[in-house]
């Protein structure tokens, strides 16, 4: 079709065409791609659990117990007691009354927001929220207001003049592309002042932040105020699946109204069984979390000293701004040629003119692996500075 062809040509011309890398090895700090071994610095597998031997054993046990597929939606014939046990465990871990599982974190955001916010609601959404939050807002019947990234004054000004009876304020806890944190305490204060329902998406914080890996509330010492707390099993937990925790009433409502929950097959029960154990593993790995934070700080500092524009943050997400998509691809390709995989992030994942390389560390990366990364990054920078023809 002519229109599609044109659009594809435009993507290619603007350095925005996406590419899938098929690995032929498990998700780990090194991966095999097209027969070659690469260091991977782009994974969400923050604690190395995706290829953990204990959890692999659990998955096998789960398959023996339950088979491979769930066979239906939770509300028809696809439920198993392991799902409810996992929901109870998630709620307890996150310090809330109840929880609900979704097939993915994406579906949790879309399913929760669209079920809750109808025409009587206004949604207030941070400008840098994850795409799944944006899609949830689009699917809801509510009016959506975008406030400037982490700008509480802007948020308050919008809340002040809101005339709908109900308000929902939604934010990433850790922003997935910038790696910075929601100022949770002050944000909650503003939201509560205007009696808004609050929703925090801790996809990247779950397992990574706080003593027990609970996420941003634990990190900031906040024990109440988040009405809907989203998480994913696909990042630090090393598995897959999404969830929301909240009050019993809220979860009961979602079971009845959330279409992404109702009209989709339940996750594999073997996966739920594995997530159940992954939570215990995550809670135990306090040292890994500390190590990850320390390493992230060291890498940020080293890259800044080399002259890179690194965004500030306290998470293992380390964005290196290149501004143009072309420069991001150039750096990515150079790293790849040196045996390192890092993602080039371009619009629409980030705003126009803010393309970047997005490095992520995991607690399993060794000192030698990090030294290799830094050596290649340094050589690139020296090359760039000494070359007039660069780009
Ligand atoms: C990854 C991510 C999601 C989606 O979770 P999946 O389980 O991968 O579908 C949602 N929100 C944020 C902030 C994320 O980073």
mmCIF file of C-alpha atoms and ligand atoms in Angstrom:
data_model
loop_
_atom_site.group_PDB
_atom_site.id
_atom_site.type_symbol
_atom_site.label_atom_id
_atom_site.label_comp_id
_atom_site.label_asym_id
_atom_site.label_seq_id
_atom_site.Cartn_x
_atom_site.Cartn_y
_atom_site.Cartn_z
ATOM 1 C CA UNK A 1 0.000 0.000 0.000
ATOM 2 C CA UNK A 2 1.381 3.379 -1.093
ATOM 3 C CA UNK A 3 0.678 5.215 2.178
ATOM 4 C CA UNK A 4 2.375 2.585 4.303
ATOM 5 C CA UNK A 5 5.340 2.469 1.957
ATOM 6 C CA UNK A 6 5.771 6.230 2.211
ATOM 7 C CA UNK A 7 5.545 6.158 5.987
ATOM 8 C CA UNK A 8 8.177 3.443 6.164
ATOM 9 C CA UNK A 9 10.490 5.399 3.877
ATOM 10 C CA UNK A 10 10.055 8.429 6.105
ATOM 11 C CA UNK A 11 10.899 6.423 9.231
ATOM 12 C CA UNK A 12 14.004 5.068 7.580
ATOM 13 C CA UNK A 13 15.094 8.468 6.304
ATOM 14 C CA UNK A 14 14.670 10.041 9.756
ATOM 15 C CA UNK A 15 16.646 7.304 11.513
ATOM 16 C CA UNK A 16 13.494 6.227 13.317
ATOM 17 C CA UNK A 17 12.975 2.753 11.966
ATOM 18 C CA UNK A 18 12.938 0.112 14.704
ATOM 19 C CA UNK A 19 14.874 -3.101 14.624
ATOM 20 C CA UNK A 20 14.372 -6.344 16.519
ATOM 21 C CA UNK A 21 17.448 -8.084 17.889
ATOM 22 C CA UNK A 22 16.859 -11.831 18.199
ATOM 23 C CA UNK A 23 19.189 -13.286 20.800
ATOM 24 C CA UNK A 24 20.030 -16.967 20.898
ATOM 25 C CA UNK A 25 20.836 -17.184 24.602
ATOM 26 C CA UNK A 26 19.074 -16.425 27.877
ATOM 27 C CA UNK A 27 18.746 -12.875 29.147
ATOM 28 C CA UNK A 28 21.981 -12.260 31.043
ATOM 29 C CA UNK A 29 24.891 -9.816 31.178
ATOM 30 C CA UNK A 30 26.251 -11.467 28.026
ATOM 31 C CA UNK A 31 24.032 -12.584 25.177
ATOM 32 C CA UNK A 32 24.551 -14.280 21.832
ATOM 33 C CA UNK A 33 23.449 -12.380 18.758
ATOM 34 C CA UNK A 34 24.006 -13.759 15.256
ATOM 35 C CA UNK A 35 26.578 -16.182 16.588
ATOM 36 C CA UNK A 36 28.595 -13.537 18.448
ATOM 37 C CA UNK A 37 28.787 -12.815 22.143
ATOM 38 C CA UNK A 38 27.889 -9.308 23.354
ATOM 39 C CA UNK A 39 27.841 -7.531 26.676
ATOM 40 C CA UNK A 40 24.281 -6.424 27.368
ATOM 41 C CA UNK A 41 23.780 -3.020 28.995
ATOM 42 C CA UNK A 42 20.155 -2.494 28.056
ATOM 43 C CA UNK A 43 18.144 -4.977 30.057
ATOM 44 C CA UNK A 44 15.390 -4.503 32.630
ATOM 45 C CA UNK A 45 16.528 -7.705 34.288
ATOM 46 C CA UNK A 46 17.895 -5.595 37.149
ATOM 47 C CA UNK A 47 18.645 -8.406 39.598
ATOM 48 C CA UNK A 48 19.561 -11.086 37.079
ATOM 49 C CA UNK A 49 16.506 -13.185 37.968
ATOM 50 C CA UNK A 50 15.387 -13.845 34.373
ATOM 51 C CA UNK A 51 17.977 -16.605 34.145
ATOM 52 C CA UNK A 52 18.227 -17.515 37.835
ATOM 53 C CA UNK A 53 18.666 -21.248 38.442
ATOM 54 C CA UNK A 54 16.262 -21.351 41.399
ATOM 55 C CA UNK A 55 13.530 -19.619 39.442
ATOM 56 C CA UNK A 56 14.096 -21.793 36.384
ATOM 57 C CA UNK A 57 13.539 -24.758 38.679
ATOM 58 C CA UNK A 58 10.328 -23.148 39.962
ATOM 59 C CA UNK A 59 9.064 -22.598 36.429
ATOM 60 C CA UNK A 60 9.636 -26.278 35.649
ATOM 61 C CA UNK A 61 7.844 -27.292 38.834
ATOM 62 C CA UNK A 62 5.009 -24.963 37.891
ATOM 63 C CA UNK A 63 4.663 -26.554 34.478
ATOM 64 C CA UNK A 64 4.534 -30.005 36.049
ATOM 65 C CA UNK A 65 1.852 -28.827 38.469
ATOM 66 C CA UNK A 66 -0.311 -26.760 36.145
ATOM 67 C CA UNK A 67 0.646 -27.375 32.516
ATOM 68 C CA UNK A 68 1.644 -24.562 30.206
ATOM 69 C CA UNK A 69 -1.468 -22.455 29.561
ATOM 70 C CA UNK A 70 -4.285 -21.167 31.766
ATOM 71 C CA UNK A 71 -7.023 -22.000 29.274
ATOM 72 C CA UNK A 72 -9.219 -18.965 29.816
ATOM 73 C CA UNK A 73 -9.898 -15.606 31.378
ATOM 74 C CA UNK A 74 -9.856 -15.437 35.173
ATOM 75 C CA UNK A 75 -13.602 -14.817 35.193
ATOM 76 C CA UNK A 76 -14.402 -17.848 33.056
ATOM 77 C CA UNK A 77 -12.379 -21.015 33.566
ATOM 78 C CA UNK A 78 -8.777 -19.778 33.556
ATOM 79 C CA UNK A 79 -8.244 -19.152 37.275
ATOM 80 C CA UNK A 80 -6.163 -21.239 39.658
ATOM 81 C CA UNK A 81 -5.618 -20.822 43.380
ATOM 82 C CA UNK A 82 -1.981 -19.856 42.687
ATOM 83 C CA UNK A 83 -3.252 -16.599 41.128
ATOM 84 C CA UNK A 84 -5.141 -15.638 44.269
ATOM 85 C CA UNK A 85 -2.233 -16.701 46.471
ATOM 86 C CA UNK A 86 0.092 -14.546 44.384
ATOM 87 C CA UNK A 87 -2.305 -11.595 44.597
ATOM 88 C CA UNK A 88 -2.394 -11.911 48.382
ATOM 89 C CA UNK A 89 1.377 -12.036 48.478
ATOM 90 C CA UNK A 90 1.751 -8.996 46.222
ATOM 91 C CA UNK A 91 -0.712 -6.991 48.326
ATOM 92 C CA UNK A 92 1.076 -7.916 51.536
ATOM 93 C CA UNK A 93 4.517 -7.086 50.091
ATOM 94 C CA UNK A 94 3.318 -3.734 48.791
ATOM 95 C CA UNK A 95 1.457 -2.932 52.018
ATOM 96 C CA UNK A 96 -2.064 -2.748 50.607
ATOM 97 C CA UNK A 97 -5.291 -4.683 51.119
ATOM 98 C CA UNK A 98 -5.661 -6.405 47.775
ATOM 99 C CA UNK A 99 -4.220 -6.824 44.321
ATOM 100 C CA UNK A 100 -5.131 -7.896 40.790
ATOM 101 C CA UNK A 101 -2.946 -9.586 38.195
ATOM 102 C CA UNK A 102 -2.857 -8.666 34.529
ATOM 103 C CA UNK A 103 -1.041 -10.426 31.704
ATOM 104 C CA UNK A 104 1.453 -7.536 31.452
ATOM 105 C CA UNK A 105 2.219 -4.197 33.069
ATOM 106 C CA UNK A 106 1.037 -2.502 29.896
ATOM 107 C CA UNK A 107 -2.361 -4.108 30.344
ATOM 108 C CA UNK A 108 -2.491 -3.190 34.018
ATOM 109 C CA UNK A 109 -2.128 0.516 33.210
ATOM 110 C CA UNK A 110 -4.546 0.444 30.291
ATOM 111 C CA UNK A 111 -7.004 -1.716 32.235
ATOM 112 C CA UNK A 112 -6.987 0.282 35.473
ATOM 113 C CA UNK A 113 -7.193 3.790 34.022
ATOM 114 C CA UNK A 114 -9.844 3.008 31.430
ATOM 115 C CA UNK A 115 -12.020 1.172 33.976
ATOM 116 C CA UNK A 116 -11.877 3.933 36.548
ATOM 117 C CA UNK A 117 -12.072 7.217 34.703
ATOM 118 C CA UNK A 118 -15.302 7.910 32.833
ATOM 119 C CA UNK A 119 -16.866 11.229 31.780
ATOM 120 C CA UNK A 120 -17.116 12.422 35.407
ATOM 121 C CA UNK A 121 -13.352 12.331 35.790
ATOM 122 C CA UNK A 122 -10.334 14.384 34.803
ATOM 123 C CA UNK A 123 -6.987 12.595 34.568
ATOM 124 C CA UNK A 124 -3.779 14.509 35.317
ATOM 125 C CA UNK A 125 -0.818 12.796 33.709
ATOM 126 C CA UNK A 126 2.912 13.651 33.860
ATOM 127 C CA UNK A 127 4.331 14.661 30.466
ATOM 128 C CA UNK A 128 6.889 11.843 30.598
ATOM 129 C CA UNK A 129 4.588 9.026 31.707
ATOM 130 C CA UNK A 130 4.962 5.608 30.097
ATOM 131 C CA UNK A 131 3.110 4.872 26.852
ATOM 132 C CA UNK A 132 0.804 2.401 28.597
ATOM 133 C CA UNK A 133 -0.465 5.182 30.879
ATOM 134 C CA UNK A 134 -0.997 7.422 27.872
ATOM 135 C CA UNK A 135 -2.932 4.666 26.134
ATOM 136 C CA UNK A 136 -5.035 4.076 29.258
ATOM 137 C CA UNK A 137 -5.933 7.781 29.270
ATOM 138 C CA UNK A 138 -6.829 7.658 25.579
ATOM 139 C CA UNK A 139 -9.061 4.668 26.121
ATOM 140 C CA UNK A 140 -10.898 6.216 29.069
ATOM 141 C CA UNK A 141 -13.838 8.569 28.647
ATOM 142 C CA UNK A 142 -12.223 11.172 30.893
ATOM 143 C CA UNK A 143 -10.619 14.439 29.928
ATOM 144 C CA UNK A 144 -6.822 14.203 30.196
ATOM 145 C CA UNK A 145 -4.598 17.073 31.289
ATOM 146 C CA UNK A 146 -0.839 16.772 30.828
ATOM 147 C CA UNK A 147 1.263 18.555 33.440
ATOM 148 C CA UNK A 148 4.932 19.414 33.016
ATOM 149 C CA UNK A 149 7.330 16.679 34.068
ATOM 150 C CA UNK A 150 7.392 16.473 37.900
ATOM 151 C CA UNK A 151 6.218 20.093 38.060
ATOM 152 C CA UNK A 152 4.001 20.216 41.139
ATOM 153 C CA UNK A 153 3.121 23.868 40.635
ATOM 154 C CA UNK A 154 1.805 23.123 37.173
ATOM 155 C CA UNK A 155 -0.108 20.139 38.552
ATOM 156 C CA UNK A 156 -1.629 22.220 41.342
ATOM 157 C CA UNK A 157 -2.665 24.983 38.950
ATOM 158 C CA UNK A 158 -4.480 22.425 36.832
ATOM 159 C CA UNK A 159 -6.119 20.703 39.815
ATOM 160 C CA UNK A 160 -7.307 24.051 41.185
ATOM 161 C CA UNK A 161 -9.477 24.849 38.215
ATOM 162 C CA UNK A 162 -10.758 21.321 37.597
ATOM 163 C CA UNK A 163 -14.537 21.124 37.630
ATOM 164 C CA UNK A 164 -15.277 17.422 37.214
ATOM 165 C CA UNK A 165 -16.454 15.617 40.382
ATOM 166 C CA UNK A 166 -13.566 13.129 40.331
ATOM 167 C CA UNK A 167 -9.855 13.445 39.679
ATOM 168 C CA UNK A 168 -7.129 10.902 38.989
ATOM 169 C CA UNK A 169 -3.459 11.895 39.105
ATOM 170 C CA UNK A 170 -1.137 9.356 37.548
ATOM 171 C CA UNK A 171 2.654 9.194 37.399
ATOM 172 C CA UNK A 172 5.545 6.845 36.841
ATOM 173 C CA UNK A 173 7.440 6.296 40.123
ATOM 174 C CA UNK A 174 10.703 5.887 38.199
ATOM 175 C CA UNK A 175 10.475 7.484 34.773
ATOM 176 C CA UNK A 176 11.419 4.803 32.326
ATOM 177 C CA UNK A 177 13.342 6.875 29.791
ATOM 178 C CA UNK A 178 14.898 9.502 32.109
ATOM 179 C CA UNK A 179 15.523 7.257 35.118
ATOM 180 C CA UNK A 180 14.544 10.023 37.537
ATOM 181 C CA UNK A 181 12.113 9.761 40.452
ATOM 182 C CA UNK A 182 8.700 11.173 41.183
ATOM 183 C CA UNK A 183 8.994 13.457 44.254
ATOM 184 C CA UNK A 184 6.437 11.212 45.915
ATOM 185 C CA UNK A 185 5.841 12.953 49.248
ATOM 186 C CA UNK A 186 5.187 16.401 47.856
ATOM 187 C CA UNK A 187 3.267 15.005 44.901
ATOM 188 C CA UNK A 188 0.924 13.129 47.254
ATOM 189 C CA UNK A 189 0.417 16.267 49.314
ATOM 190 C CA UNK A 190 -0.735 18.220 46.270
ATOM 191 C CA UNK A 191 -2.970 15.375 45.067
ATOM 192 C CA UNK A 192 -4.620 14.908 48.471
ATOM 193 C CA UNK A 193 -5.188 18.627 48.898
ATOM 194 C CA UNK A 194 -7.511 18.409 45.892
ATOM 195 C CA UNK A 195 -8.971 15.031 46.885
ATOM 196 C CA UNK A 196 -7.626 13.301 43.816
ATOM 197 C CA UNK A 197 -7.200 9.544 43.458
ATOM 198 C CA UNK A 198 -3.492 8.770 43.078
ATOM 199 C CA UNK A 199 -1.889 6.173 40.850
ATOM 200 C CA UNK A 200 1.848 5.407 40.796
ATOM 201 C CA UNK A 201 3.441 3.107 38.237
ATOM 202 C CA UNK A 202 6.458 1.498 39.877
ATOM 203 C CA UNK A 203 7.423 -0.786 36.984
ATOM 204 C CA UNK A 204 11.098 0.151 37.255
ATOM 205 C CA UNK A 205 11.079 0.659 41.034
ATOM 206 C CA UNK A 206 9.682 -2.749 41.961
ATOM 207 C CA UNK A 207 12.570 -4.851 43.224
ATOM 208 C CA UNK A 208 15.025 -1.984 42.721
ATOM 209 C CA UNK A 209 14.112 0.693 45.286
ATOM 210 C CA UNK A 210 13.636 0.369 49.043
ATOM 211 C CA UNK A 211 14.966 -2.067 51.661
ATOM 212 C CA UNK A 212 12.602 -4.796 50.544
ATOM 213 C CA UNK A 213 12.320 -3.694 46.939
ATOM 214 C CA UNK A 214 8.773 -2.448 47.402
ATOM 215 C CA UNK A 215 9.436 0.616 45.282
ATOM 216 C CA UNK A 216 9.124 4.376 45.598
ATOM 217 C CA UNK A 217 6.919 4.469 48.753
ATOM 218 C CA UNK A 218 9.482 2.463 50.690
ATOM 219 C CA UNK A 219 12.357 4.477 49.223
ATOM 220 C CA UNK A 220 10.737 7.752 50.307
ATOM 221 C CA UNK A 221 9.357 6.400 53.596
ATOM 222 C CA UNK A 222 5.738 6.888 52.573
ATOM 223 C CA UNK A 223 3.292 4.351 54.004
ATOM 224 C CA UNK A 224 -0.014 5.647 52.709
ATOM 225 C CA UNK A 225 -1.634 7.829 50.118
ATOM 226 C CA UNK A 226 -1.125 5.806 46.947
ATOM 227 C CA UNK A 227 -4.574 4.568 45.937
ATOM 228 C CA UNK A 228 -3.470 2.487 42.964
ATOM 229 C CA UNK A 229 0.055 1.114 42.879
ATOM 230 C CA UNK A 230 1.115 -0.532 39.619
ATOM 231 C CA UNK A 231 3.970 -2.962 39.245
ATOM 232 C CA UNK A 232 5.343 -5.406 36.755
ATOM 233 C CA UNK A 233 6.852 -8.855 37.117
ATOM 234 C CA UNK A 234 8.778 -8.337 33.880
ATOM 235 C CA UNK A 235 11.653 -6.212 35.137
ATOM 236 C CA UNK A 236 13.497 -6.847 38.420
ATOM 237 C CA UNK A 237 11.302 -9.889 39.127
ATOM 238 C CA UNK A 238 12.674 -11.488 35.973
ATOM 239 C CA UNK A 239 9.321 -12.976 34.912
ATOM 240 C CA UNK A 240 6.358 -11.444 33.117
ATOM 241 C CA UNK A 241 2.957 -10.107 34.091
ATOM 242 C CA UNK A 242 1.576 -6.899 35.589
ATOM 243 C CA UNK A 243 -0.362 -6.073 38.721
ATOM 244 C CA UNK A 244 -2.131 -3.360 40.642
ATOM 245 C CA UNK A 245 -2.469 -3.157 44.426
ATOM 246 C CA UNK A 246 -4.995 -1.052 46.286
ATOM 247 C CA UNK A 247 -8.018 -1.194 48.569
ATOM 248 C CA UNK A 248 -10.353 -4.213 48.568
ATOM 249 C CA UNK A 249 -13.080 -2.038 47.150
ATOM 250 C CA UNK A 250 -10.928 -0.747 44.308
ATOM 251 C CA UNK A 251 -9.779 -4.246 43.338
ATOM 252 C CA UNK A 252 -13.348 -5.571 43.500
ATOM 253 C CA UNK A 253 -14.405 -2.784 41.170
ATOM 254 C CA UNK A 254 -11.603 -3.552 38.708
ATOM 255 C CA UNK A 255 -12.524 -7.247 38.642
ATOM 256 C CA UNK A 256 -15.947 -6.188 37.418
ATOM 257 C CA UNK A 257 -15.039 -3.324 35.121
ATOM 258 C CA UNK A 258 -11.499 -3.635 33.826
ATOM 259 C CA UNK A 259 -11.719 -4.877 30.266
ATOM 260 C CA UNK A 260 -8.022 -5.740 29.946
ATOM 261 C CA UNK A 261 -8.557 -8.079 32.911
ATOM 262 C CA UNK A 262 -11.937 -9.469 31.862
ATOM 263 C CA UNK A 263 -11.399 -10.087 28.170
ATOM 264 C CA UNK A 264 -7.925 -11.559 28.186
ATOM 265 C CA UNK A 265 -6.604 -14.994 29.058
ATOM 266 C CA UNK A 266 -4.981 -15.315 32.459
ATOM 267 C CA UNK A 267 -1.192 -15.588 32.484
ATOM 268 C CA UNK A 268 0.282 -19.067 32.583
ATOM 269 C CA UNK A 269 -0.208 -20.478 36.103
ATOM 270 C CA UNK A 270 3.375 -21.750 35.936
ATOM 271 C CA UNK A 271 4.428 -18.120 35.533
ATOM 272 C CA UNK A 272 2.326 -17.076 38.545
ATOM 273 C CA UNK A 273 3.966 -19.875 40.538
ATOM 274 C CA UNK A 274 7.390 -18.562 39.495
ATOM 275 C CA UNK A 275 6.556 -14.933 40.318
ATOM 276 C CA UNK A 276 5.494 -16.101 43.781
ATOM 277 C CA UNK A 277 9.055 -17.281 44.437
ATOM 278 C CA UNK A 278 10.613 -14.352 42.589
ATOM 279 C CA UNK A 279 9.104 -12.017 45.195
ATOM 280 C CA UNK A 280 10.942 -13.875 47.981
ATOM 281 C CA UNK A 281 14.165 -13.699 45.983
ATOM 282 C CA UNK A 282 13.740 -9.981 45.391
ATOM 283 C CA UNK A 283 13.025 -9.232 49.051
ATOM 284 C CA UNK A 284 16.204 -11.090 50.024
ATOM 285 C CA UNK A 285 18.455 -9.250 47.586
ATOM 286 C CA UNK A 286 19.021 -6.104 49.546
ATOM 287 C CA UNK A 287 22.754 -6.230 48.934
ATOM 288 C CA UNK A 288 22.254 -6.572 45.206
ATOM 289 C CA UNK A 289 20.108 -3.431 45.307
ATOM 290 C CA UNK A 290 22.786 -1.531 47.202
ATOM 291 C CA UNK A 291 25.465 -2.775 44.851
ATOM 292 C CA UNK A 292 23.372 -1.743 41.852
ATOM 293 C CA UNK A 293 22.897 1.750 43.248
ATOM 294 C CA UNK A 294 26.601 2.156 43.958
ATOM 295 C CA UNK A 295 27.646 0.914 40.535
ATOM 296 C CA UNK A 296 25.103 3.179 38.853
ATOM 297 C CA UNK A 297 26.509 6.191 40.684
ATOM 298 C CA UNK A 298 30.059 5.273 39.673
ATOM 299 C CA UNK A 299 29.173 4.774 36.012
ATOM 300 C CA UNK A 300 27.248 8.070 35.881
ATOM 301 C CA UNK A 301 30.205 9.879 37.373
ATOM 302 C CA UNK A 302 32.731 8.275 35.023
ATOM 303 C CA UNK A 303 30.656 9.062 31.933
ATOM 304 C CA UNK A 304 30.199 12.675 33.020
ATOM 305 C CA UNK A 305 33.932 13.026 33.497
ATOM 306 C CA UNK A 306 34.425 11.853 29.927
ATOM 307 C CA UNK A 307 32.212 14.697 28.787
ATOM 308 C CA UNK A 308 28.944 12.868 28.166
ATOM 309 C CA UNK A 309 25.644 14.517 28.997
ATOM 310 C CA UNK A 310 24.260 12.132 31.537
ATOM 311 C CA UNK A 311 20.874 12.745 33.148
ATOM 312 C CA UNK A 312 20.982 12.837 36.945
ATOM 313 C CA UNK A 313 19.267 10.092 38.890
ATOM 314 C CA UNK A 314 19.425 7.413 41.551
ATOM 315 C CA UNK A 315 18.373 4.458 39.430
ATOM 316 C CA UNK A 316 20.192 1.952 37.203
ATOM 317 C CA UNK A 317 18.690 3.699 34.166
ATOM 318 C CA UNK A 318 21.456 5.919 32.802
ATOM 319 C CA UNK A 319 20.398 8.103 29.863
ATOM 320 C CA UNK A 320 23.152 9.690 27.772
ATOM 321 C CA UNK A 321 21.724 12.509 25.696
ATOM 322 C CA UNK A 322 22.756 12.691 22.050
ATOM 323 C CA UNK A 323 19.806 14.927 21.057
ATOM 324 C CA UNK A 324 19.589 13.711 17.452
ATOM 325 C CA UNK A 325 18.419 10.255 16.477
ATOM 326 C CA UNK A 326 21.359 10.025 14.082
ATOM 327 C CA UNK A 327 23.921 10.592 16.844
ATOM 328 C CA UNK A 328 22.177 8.049 19.077
ATOM 329 C CA UNK A 329 22.376 5.433 16.323
ATOM 330 C CA UNK A 330 26.005 6.302 15.621
ATOM 331 C CA UNK A 331 27.000 5.724 19.224
ATOM 332 C CA UNK A 332 24.887 2.576 19.472
ATOM 333 C CA UNK A 333 26.512 1.144 16.324
ATOM 334 C CA UNK A 334 29.991 1.951 17.583
ATOM 335 C CA UNK A 335 29.294 0.153 20.862
ATOM 336 C CA UNK A 336 27.861 -2.780 18.961
ATOM 337 C CA UNK A 337 30.963 -2.985 16.784
ATOM 338 C CA UNK A 338 32.878 -3.219 20.058
ATOM 339 C CA UNK A 339 30.746 -6.051 21.369
ATOM 340 C CA UNK A 340 28.328 -4.062 23.547
ATOM 341 C CA UNK A 341 24.568 -3.762 23.169
ATOM 342 C CA UNK A 342 22.880 -0.596 24.442
ATOM 343 C CA UNK A 343 19.551 0.799 23.224
ATOM 344 C CA UNK A 344 19.258 3.982 21.183
ATOM 345 C CA UNK A 345 16.042 5.648 22.314
ATOM 346 C CA UNK A 346 14.377 7.943 19.828
ATOM 347 C CA UNK A 347 10.963 9.553 19.316
ATOM 348 C CA UNK A 348 8.198 8.603 19.922
ATOM 349 C CA UNK A 349 9.648 6.932 23.042
ATOM 350 C CA UNK A 350 11.120 10.323 24.028
ATOM 351 C CA UNK A 351 10.234 13.890 22.925
ATOM 352 C CA UNK A 352 11.636 15.209 19.647
ATOM 353 C CA UNK A 353 15.248 16.416 19.978
ATOM 354 C CA UNK A 354 15.999 14.363 23.106
ATOM 355 C CA UNK A 355 17.246 11.126 21.564
ATOM 356 C CA UNK A 356 19.630 9.250 23.753
ATOM 357 C CA UNK A 357 21.529 6.145 24.532
ATOM 358 C CA UNK A 358 19.838 4.425 27.441
ATOM 359 C CA UNK A 359 22.229 2.350 29.471
ATOM 360 C CA UNK A 360 20.909 0.075 32.173
ATOM 361 C CA UNK A 361 22.948 -1.793 34.726
ATOM 362 C CA UNK A 362 22.044 -4.978 36.540
ATOM 363 C CA UNK A 363 23.399 -6.204 39.858
ATOM 364 C CA UNK A 364 25.040 -9.099 37.978
ATOM 365 C CA UNK A 365 27.371 -6.961 35.874
ATOM 366 C CA UNK A 366 30.971 -7.578 36.861
ATOM 367 C CA UNK A 367 33.621 -4.951 37.422
ATOM 368 C CA UNK A 368 35.441 -6.149 34.289
ATOM 369 C CA UNK A 369 32.290 -5.797 32.181
ATOM 370 C CA UNK A 370 31.767 -2.272 33.406
ATOM 371 C CA UNK A 371 35.412 -1.382 32.760
ATOM 372 C CA UNK A 372 35.041 -2.638 29.204
ATOM 373 C CA UNK A 373 31.945 -0.490 28.711
ATOM 374 C CA UNK A 374 33.682 2.596 30.072
ATOM 375 C CA UNK A 375 36.790 2.004 27.973
ATOM 376 C CA UNK A 376 34.734 1.820 24.774
ATOM 377 C CA UNK A 377 32.731 4.899 25.745
ATOM 378 C CA UNK A 378 35.918 6.816 26.458
ATOM 379 C CA UNK A 379 37.529 5.848 23.157
ATOM 380 C CA UNK A 380 34.395 6.975 21.340
ATOM 381 C CA UNK A 381 34.457 10.349 23.065
ATOM 382 C CA UNK A 382 38.135 10.915 22.265
ATOM 383 C CA UNK A 383 37.465 10.012 18.646
ATOM 384 C CA UNK A 384 34.482 12.324 18.495
ATOM 385 C CA UNK A 385 36.427 15.257 19.920
ATOM 386 C CA UNK A 386 39.341 14.804 17.552
ATOM 387 C CA UNK A 387 37.242 14.404 14.444
ATOM 388 C CA UNK A 388 35.944 17.515 12.617
ATOM 389 C CA UNK A 389 33.917 15.424 10.245
ATOM 390 C CA UNK A 390 31.981 13.638 12.925
ATOM 391 C CA UNK A 391 28.334 13.605 11.823
HETATM 392 C C1 LIG B 1 7.869 -1.541 31.266
HETATM 393 C C2 LIG B 1 6.861 -0.605 31.769
HETATM 394 C C3 LIG B 1 5.504 -0.921 31.737
HETATM 395 C C4 LIG B 1 4.993 -2.150 31.046
HETATM 396 O O1 LIG B 1 5.230 -3.296 31.754
HETATM 397 P P1 LIG B 1 5.266 -4.689 30.963
HETATM 398 O O2 LIG B 1 5.091 -5.689 32.025
HETATM 399 O O3 LIG B 1 6.554 -4.755 30.251
HETATM 400 O O4 LIG B 1 4.109 -4.674 29.996
HETATM 401 C C5 LIG B 1 4.616 -0.049 32.335
HETATM 402 N N1 LIG B 1 5.038 1.093 32.899
HETATM 403 C C6 LIG B 1 6.334 1.446 32.915
HETATM 404 C C7 LIG B 1 6.745 2.727 33.569
HETATM 405 C C8 LIG B 1 7.278 0.621 32.336
HETATM 406 O O5 LIG B 1 8.561 0.976 32.332
#
